[in-house]
Amino acid sequence: MAPPPSASLPLTERLLQIAQTLQFAWFSGHVTLLLCTLRYGLSYLTFNFYSRWAKFSYRTAFIAAGVTYGIVVYKGLRAKSRSPQRQQGGHLTLLTDENVQYLLMAMVWLYSYQVPLALLPFTVYSVFHVATYTRTNLIPTISPSPAPTGASPGKGAAKSASPMADSIGKFVKQYYDSSMSLVAGLEIALWFRLLMSSFTFARGTWILLGIYTIFIRSRYSQSTFVQGAIYEFSARVDALVANQSTPPQVKQAWVTVKGLARQATDATDLRKYVGAQPVKKAQ
């Protein structure tokens, strides 16, 4: 992130400076997503899933998600276009970028039927992005620390002595890993939710399941948290199947499912085709 404006500027000018940046638009998108999720949550709890406000909040949340990930993808592509090194793999390499994947899924959710669970992974990410931006940009801009003697303008405000900033930093550090594990669990639970919906053979359910399966496969390649969640789920099923009361047919079916899953995982590893390196985490 860009450093906060110089502490020597008036507050109004400092706020105007950060408000004119793409990073602030990215931050605003995450705030909008959180507010819309909260509003949709109220409708969900009162069983008004398809009220006008519920529909508006749900769709706007994914529009905001699309904007935030679109900004990150745009900045990444702009940085690559200025790099003297050429990227190999073309469009396939682009598709291995987690931010591109989340951008595409946000658009899929925007135009598909409502699946409330789909909002939660985006919401967890937004909580941490809003917290980080508030700590590193908003607080130092509104209440900058005195610049050390001889420091260049703007650098003294990069670190805030604010107790609130310190508390936010501790929160992010303490709960980040557990929250990413939560996201992984939510994304896997969402796959099973779509699988159950597909058994109804309602319009679009199988297409959505197929698209989301591709997304989960990509997440598995790139996220140790998703890998851990899947390993944990597999271990629990192994323990249940190993019970002596489990019929042999069920045990054999589970072994077959695991074998097919391994084969599908190996066959759909895009990194073998594009030679892609691990990419940075979703923004």
Short mmCIF file of C-alpha atoms in Angstrom, two decimals:
data_model
loop_
_atom_site.label_atom_id
_atom_site.label_comp_id
_atom_site.label_asym_id
_atom_site.label_seq_id
_atom_site.Cartn_x
_atom_site.Cartn_y
_atom_site.Cartn_z
CA MET A 1 0.00 0.00 0.00
CA ALA A 2 1.06 3.57 -0.63
CA PRO A 3 2.18 5.49 2.47
CA PRO A 4 -0.24 7.99 4.06
CA PRO A 5 -0.02 11.66 2.98
CA SER A 6 2.45 13.98 4.66
CA ALA A 7 1.48 14.95 8.20
CA SER A 8 2.35 18.57 7.37
CA LEU A 9 -0.74 18.88 5.15
CA PRO A 10 -4.12 19.97 6.53
CA LEU A 11 -6.50 17.14 7.41
CA THR A 12 -8.85 17.97 4.51
CA GLU A 13 -6.04 17.74 1.97
CA ARG A 14 -4.76 14.49 3.47
CA LEU A 15 -8.22 12.93 3.21
CA LEU A 16 -8.64 14.19 -0.35
CA GLN A 17 -5.34 12.66 -1.34
CA ILE A 18 -6.19 9.17 -0.15
CA ALA A 19 -9.77 9.45 -1.47
CA GLN A 20 -8.41 9.95 -4.99
CA THR A 21 -6.43 6.71 -5.02
CA LEU A 22 -7.40 3.30 -6.42
CA GLN A 23 -6.53 1.84 -3.04
CA PHE A 24 -9.28 3.89 -1.41
CA ALA A 25 -11.76 2.68 -4.03
CA TRP A 26 -10.64 -0.86 -3.16
CA PHE A 27 -11.19 -0.11 0.54
CA SER A 28 -14.61 1.43 -0.17
CA GLY A 29 -15.61 -1.71 -2.05
CA HIS A 30 -14.79 -3.88 0.94
CA VAL A 31 -16.71 -1.55 3.28
CA THR A 32 -19.70 -1.68 0.93
CA LEU A 33 -19.54 -5.47 0.87
CA LEU A 34 -19.56 -5.62 4.67
CA LEU A 35 -22.50 -3.24 4.97
CA CYS A 36 -24.50 -5.09 2.32
CA THR A 37 -23.77 -8.44 3.94
CA LEU A 38 -24.95 -7.07 7.28
CA ARG A 39 -28.15 -5.76 5.68
CA TYR A 40 -28.75 -9.04 3.87
CA GLY A 41 -28.08 -10.92 7.11
CA LEU A 42 -30.90 -9.00 8.80
CA SER A 43 -33.26 -10.01 5.99
CA TYR A 44 -32.06 -13.60 6.21
CA LEU A 45 -32.64 -13.78 9.96
CA THR A 46 -36.18 -12.43 9.52
CA PHE A 47 -36.87 -14.88 6.65
CA ASN A 48 -37.22 -12.09 4.09
CA PHE A 49 -34.73 -13.63 1.65
CA TYR A 50 -36.38 -12.30 -1.47
CA SER A 51 -37.55 -8.90 -0.34
CA ARG A 52 -36.50 -5.90 -2.40
CA TRP A 53 -33.85 -4.87 0.13
CA ALA A 54 -32.53 -8.41 0.45
CA LYS A 55 -32.08 -8.75 -3.30
CA PHE A 56 -30.49 -5.32 -3.55
CA SER A 57 -28.07 -6.01 -0.69
CA TYR A 58 -27.11 -9.43 -2.04
CA ARG A 59 -26.40 -8.22 -5.58
CA THR A 60 -24.64 -5.05 -4.44
CA ALA A 61 -22.35 -7.09 -2.19
CA PHE A 62 -21.10 -9.06 -5.17
CA ILE A 63 -20.81 -5.94 -7.30
CA ALA A 64 -18.59 -4.51 -4.56
CA ALA A 65 -16.58 -7.75 -4.48
CA GLY A 66 -16.15 -7.55 -8.25
CA VAL A 67 -14.91 -3.97 -7.98
CA THR A 68 -12.36 -4.76 -5.27
CA TYR A 69 -10.90 -7.79 -7.02
CA GLY A 70 -11.10 -6.01 -10.36
CA ILE A 71 -8.92 -3.21 -8.99
CA VAL A 72 -6.33 -5.70 -7.71
CA VAL A 73 -6.29 -7.55 -11.05
CA TYR A 74 -5.98 -4.28 -12.96
CA LYS A 75 -3.06 -3.13 -10.83
CA GLY A 76 -1.39 -6.50 -11.23
CA LEU A 77 -1.77 -6.46 -15.00
CA ARG A 78 -0.50 -2.89 -15.18
CA ALA A 79 2.57 -3.84 -13.16
CA LYS A 80 3.24 -6.85 -15.40
CA SER A 81 2.88 -4.75 -18.57
CA ARG A 82 5.66 -2.47 -17.30
CA SER A 83 7.91 -5.38 -16.44
CA PRO A 84 10.65 -6.18 -18.99
CA GLN A 85 10.17 -9.90 -18.34
CA ARG A 86 7.51 -11.66 -20.39
CA GLN A 87 5.03 -13.89 -18.65
CA GLN A 88 4.74 -17.43 -20.00
CA GLY A 89 1.50 -19.34 -20.32
CA GLY A 90 -0.71 -16.49 -21.57
CA HIS A 91 -4.32 -16.58 -20.44
CA LEU A 92 -3.87 -19.86 -18.57
CA THR A 93 -1.30 -18.20 -16.33
CA LEU A 94 -3.75 -15.35 -15.70
CA LEU A 95 -6.39 -17.86 -14.60
CA THR A 96 -4.05 -19.24 -11.93
CA ASP A 97 -4.12 -15.86 -10.17
CA GLU A 98 -6.34 -16.17 -7.10
CA ASN A 99 -7.59 -12.60 -7.49
CA VAL A 100 -8.78 -13.36 -11.03
CA GLN A 101 -10.54 -16.47 -9.74
CA TYR A 102 -12.35 -14.55 -7.00
CA LEU A 103 -13.28 -11.82 -9.49
CA LEU A 104 -14.82 -14.40 -11.82
CA MET A 105 -16.66 -16.13 -8.97
CA ALA A 106 -18.03 -12.80 -7.74
CA MET A 107 -19.51 -12.28 -11.22
CA VAL A 108 -20.90 -15.82 -11.24
CA TRP A 109 -22.63 -15.30 -7.90
CA LEU A 110 -23.91 -11.91 -9.04
CA TYR A 111 -25.82 -13.41 -11.97
CA SER A 112 -26.86 -16.75 -10.43
CA TYR A 113 -29.60 -17.56 -7.95
CA GLN A 114 -29.12 -16.52 -4.34
CA VAL A 115 -26.82 -18.69 -2.24
CA PRO A 116 -26.39 -16.87 1.11
CA LEU A 117 -23.39 -19.00 2.11
CA ALA A 118 -21.49 -17.63 -0.90
CA LEU A 119 -21.26 -14.22 0.77
CA LEU A 120 -19.38 -15.42 3.84
CA PRO A 121 -15.90 -16.13 2.39
CA PHE A 122 -15.84 -12.70 0.75
CA THR A 123 -17.03 -11.15 3.99
CA VAL A 124 -14.22 -12.68 6.05
CA TYR A 125 -11.63 -11.39 3.57
CA SER A 126 -13.22 -7.93 3.66
CA VAL A 127 -13.05 -7.76 7.45
CA PHE A 128 -9.27 -8.16 7.37
CA HIS A 129 -8.75 -5.88 4.38
CA VAL A 130 -10.78 -3.09 5.99
CA ALA A 131 -8.95 -3.57 9.27
CA THR A 132 -5.52 -3.48 7.60
CA TYR A 133 -6.31 -0.40 5.50
CA THR A 134 -7.73 1.39 8.54
CA ARG A 135 -4.58 0.64 10.54
CA THR A 136 -2.02 1.50 7.86
CA ASN A 137 -3.76 4.35 6.02
CA LEU A 138 -6.82 5.87 7.66
CA ILE A 139 -5.57 6.20 11.23
CA PRO A 140 -2.14 7.61 10.24
CA THR A 141 -3.90 10.06 7.90
CA ILE A 142 -6.44 11.28 10.45
CA SER A 143 -4.10 11.22 13.43
CA PRO A 144 -0.50 11.09 12.18
CA SER A 145 2.43 10.49 14.50
CA PRO A 146 5.04 13.24 14.73
CA ALA A 147 7.72 12.69 12.08
CA PRO A 148 11.18 11.87 13.44
CA THR A 149 13.80 14.57 13.07
CA GLY A 150 15.33 14.45 9.61
CA ALA A 151 12.69 12.09 8.22
CA SER A 152 11.31 12.78 4.76
CA PRO A 153 7.67 13.99 4.54
CA GLY A 154 5.07 11.29 4.79
CA LYS A 155 7.36 8.59 6.18
CA GLY A 156 6.90 9.61 9.78
CA ALA A 157 3.18 8.93 9.51
CA ALA A 158 3.66 5.45 8.16
CA LYS A 159 3.64 4.06 11.68
CA SER A 160 0.93 5.23 14.02
CA ALA A 161 1.27 5.36 17.78
CA SER A 162 -2.50 5.09 18.05
CA PRO A 163 -3.70 2.45 20.54
CA MET A 164 -6.51 1.66 18.10
CA ALA A 165 -4.00 0.91 15.34
CA ASP A 166 -2.06 -1.32 17.71
CA SER A 167 -5.23 -3.17 18.69
CA ILE A 168 -6.19 -3.70 15.04
CA GLY A 169 -2.70 -4.99 14.28
CA LYS A 170 -2.90 -7.49 17.13
CA PHE A 171 -6.37 -8.60 16.01
CA VAL A 172 -5.18 -9.23 12.45
CA LYS A 173 -2.08 -11.10 13.61
CA GLN A 174 -3.95 -13.21 16.15
CA TYR A 175 -6.95 -14.25 14.07
CA TYR A 176 -5.67 -14.24 10.47
CA ASP A 177 -4.71 -17.93 10.23
CA SER A 178 -7.83 -19.17 12.02
CA SER A 179 -9.99 -16.95 9.80
CA MET A 180 -8.36 -18.27 6.63
CA SER A 181 -9.07 -21.79 7.89
CA LEU A 182 -12.67 -20.67 8.42
CA VAL A 183 -12.82 -19.39 4.83
CA ALA A 184 -11.52 -22.73 3.57
CA GLY A 185 -14.16 -24.57 5.58
CA LEU A 186 -16.89 -22.27 4.30
CA GLU A 187 -15.81 -22.75 0.69
CA ILE A 188 -15.87 -26.53 1.06
CA ALA A 189 -19.24 -26.40 2.83
CA LEU A 190 -20.51 -24.27 -0.04
CA TRP A 191 -19.52 -27.00 -2.51
CA PHE A 192 -21.62 -29.53 -0.60
CA ARG A 193 -24.46 -27.00 -0.46
CA LEU A 194 -24.38 -26.73 -4.25
CA LEU A 195 -24.14 -30.50 -4.58
CA MET A 196 -27.32 -30.92 -2.56
CA SER A 197 -29.06 -28.29 -4.67
CA SER A 198 -28.03 -30.07 -7.86
CA PHE A 199 -30.04 -33.14 -6.82
CA THR A 200 -33.18 -31.07 -7.26
CA PHE A 201 -32.26 -30.62 -10.95
CA ALA A 202 -33.39 -27.03 -10.76
CA ARG A 203 -32.36 -24.82 -13.63
CA GLY A 204 -28.68 -23.86 -13.54
CA THR A 205 -27.75 -25.91 -10.48
CA TRP A 206 -25.47 -28.36 -12.30
CA ILE A 207 -23.77 -25.58 -14.26
CA LEU A 208 -23.11 -23.64 -11.07
CA LEU A 209 -21.80 -26.78 -9.36
CA GLY A 210 -19.42 -27.40 -12.27
CA ILE A 211 -18.09 -23.85 -12.24
CA TYR A 212 -17.62 -23.86 -8.48
CA THR A 213 -15.90 -27.26 -8.61
CA ILE A 214 -13.31 -25.76 -10.96
CA PHE A 215 -12.87 -22.88 -8.52
CA ILE A 216 -12.41 -25.22 -5.55
CA ARG A 217 -9.89 -27.25 -7.55
CA SER A 218 -7.87 -24.08 -8.17
CA ARG A 219 -8.10 -23.10 -4.52
CA TYR A 220 -6.81 -26.52 -3.54
CA SER A 221 -3.68 -25.98 -5.67
CA GLN A 222 -2.93 -22.58 -4.16
CA SER A 223 -4.18 -22.54 -0.58
CA THR A 224 -2.62 -24.55 2.21
CA PHE A 225 -5.71 -23.72 4.25
CA VAL A 226 -8.01 -25.43 1.71
CA GLN A 227 -5.65 -28.39 1.54
CA GLY A 228 -5.68 -28.65 5.32
CA ALA A 229 -9.48 -28.46 5.46
CA ILE A 230 -9.83 -31.21 2.84
CA TYR A 231 -7.27 -33.42 4.57
CA GLU A 232 -9.10 -32.97 7.86
CA PHE A 233 -12.44 -33.83 6.25
CA SER A 234 -10.91 -36.90 4.59
CA ALA A 235 -9.37 -38.03 7.86
CA ARG A 236 -12.72 -37.77 9.65
CA VAL A 237 -14.46 -39.80 6.96
CA ASP A 238 -11.63 -42.35 7.08
CA ALA A 239 -12.18 -42.69 10.82
CA LEU A 240 -15.92 -43.20 10.36
CA VAL A 241 -15.49 -45.69 7.54
CA ALA A 242 -12.89 -47.66 9.51
CA ASN A 243 -15.54 -48.47 12.11
CA GLN A 244 -16.29 -52.20 12.21
CA SER A 245 -20.01 -51.56 11.85
CA THR A 246 -19.51 -49.89 8.46
CA PRO A 247 -20.70 -52.12 5.57
CA PRO A 248 -17.94 -53.28 3.19
CA GLN A 249 -19.79 -51.68 0.27
CA VAL A 250 -19.53 -48.27 1.94
CA LYS A 251 -15.82 -48.74 2.61
CA GLN A 252 -15.20 -49.73 -1.00
CA ALA A 253 -17.25 -46.78 -2.25
CA TRP A 254 -15.20 -44.37 -0.15
CA VAL A 255 -11.92 -45.85 -1.44
CA THR A 256 -13.22 -45.48 -5.00
CA VAL A 257 -14.25 -41.87 -4.41
CA LYS A 258 -10.82 -40.99 -3.00
CA GLY A 259 -9.09 -42.69 -5.91
CA LEU A 260 -11.18 -40.83 -8.48
CA ALA A 261 -10.59 -37.56 -6.63
CA ARG A 262 -6.81 -38.08 -6.74
CA GLN A 263 -6.90 -38.86 -10.46
CA ALA A 264 -9.05 -35.81 -11.18
CA THR A 265 -6.74 -33.62 -9.08
CA ASP A 266 -3.66 -34.77 -10.99
CA ALA A 267 -5.33 -34.39 -14.37
CA THR A 268 -6.57 -30.86 -13.69
CA ASP A 269 -3.38 -29.33 -12.29
CA LEU A 270 -2.95 -26.24 -14.50
CA ARG A 271 0.54 -25.63 -13.17
CA LYS A 272 1.76 -28.61 -15.17
CA TYR A 273 0.63 -26.90 -18.35
CA VAL A 274 1.66 -23.31 -17.72
CA GLY A 275 4.63 -23.75 -15.41
CA ALA A 276 3.10 -21.20 -13.05
CA GLN A 277 4.69 -20.28 -9.77
CA PRO A 278 2.65 -19.86 -6.59
CA VAL A 279 0.83 -16.55 -6.65
CA LYS A 280 0.14 -14.10 -3.86
CA LYS A 281 -2.91 -14.49 -1.70
CA ALA A 282 -6.26 -12.99 -2.68
CA GLN A 283 -6.65 -9.30 -1.95
#
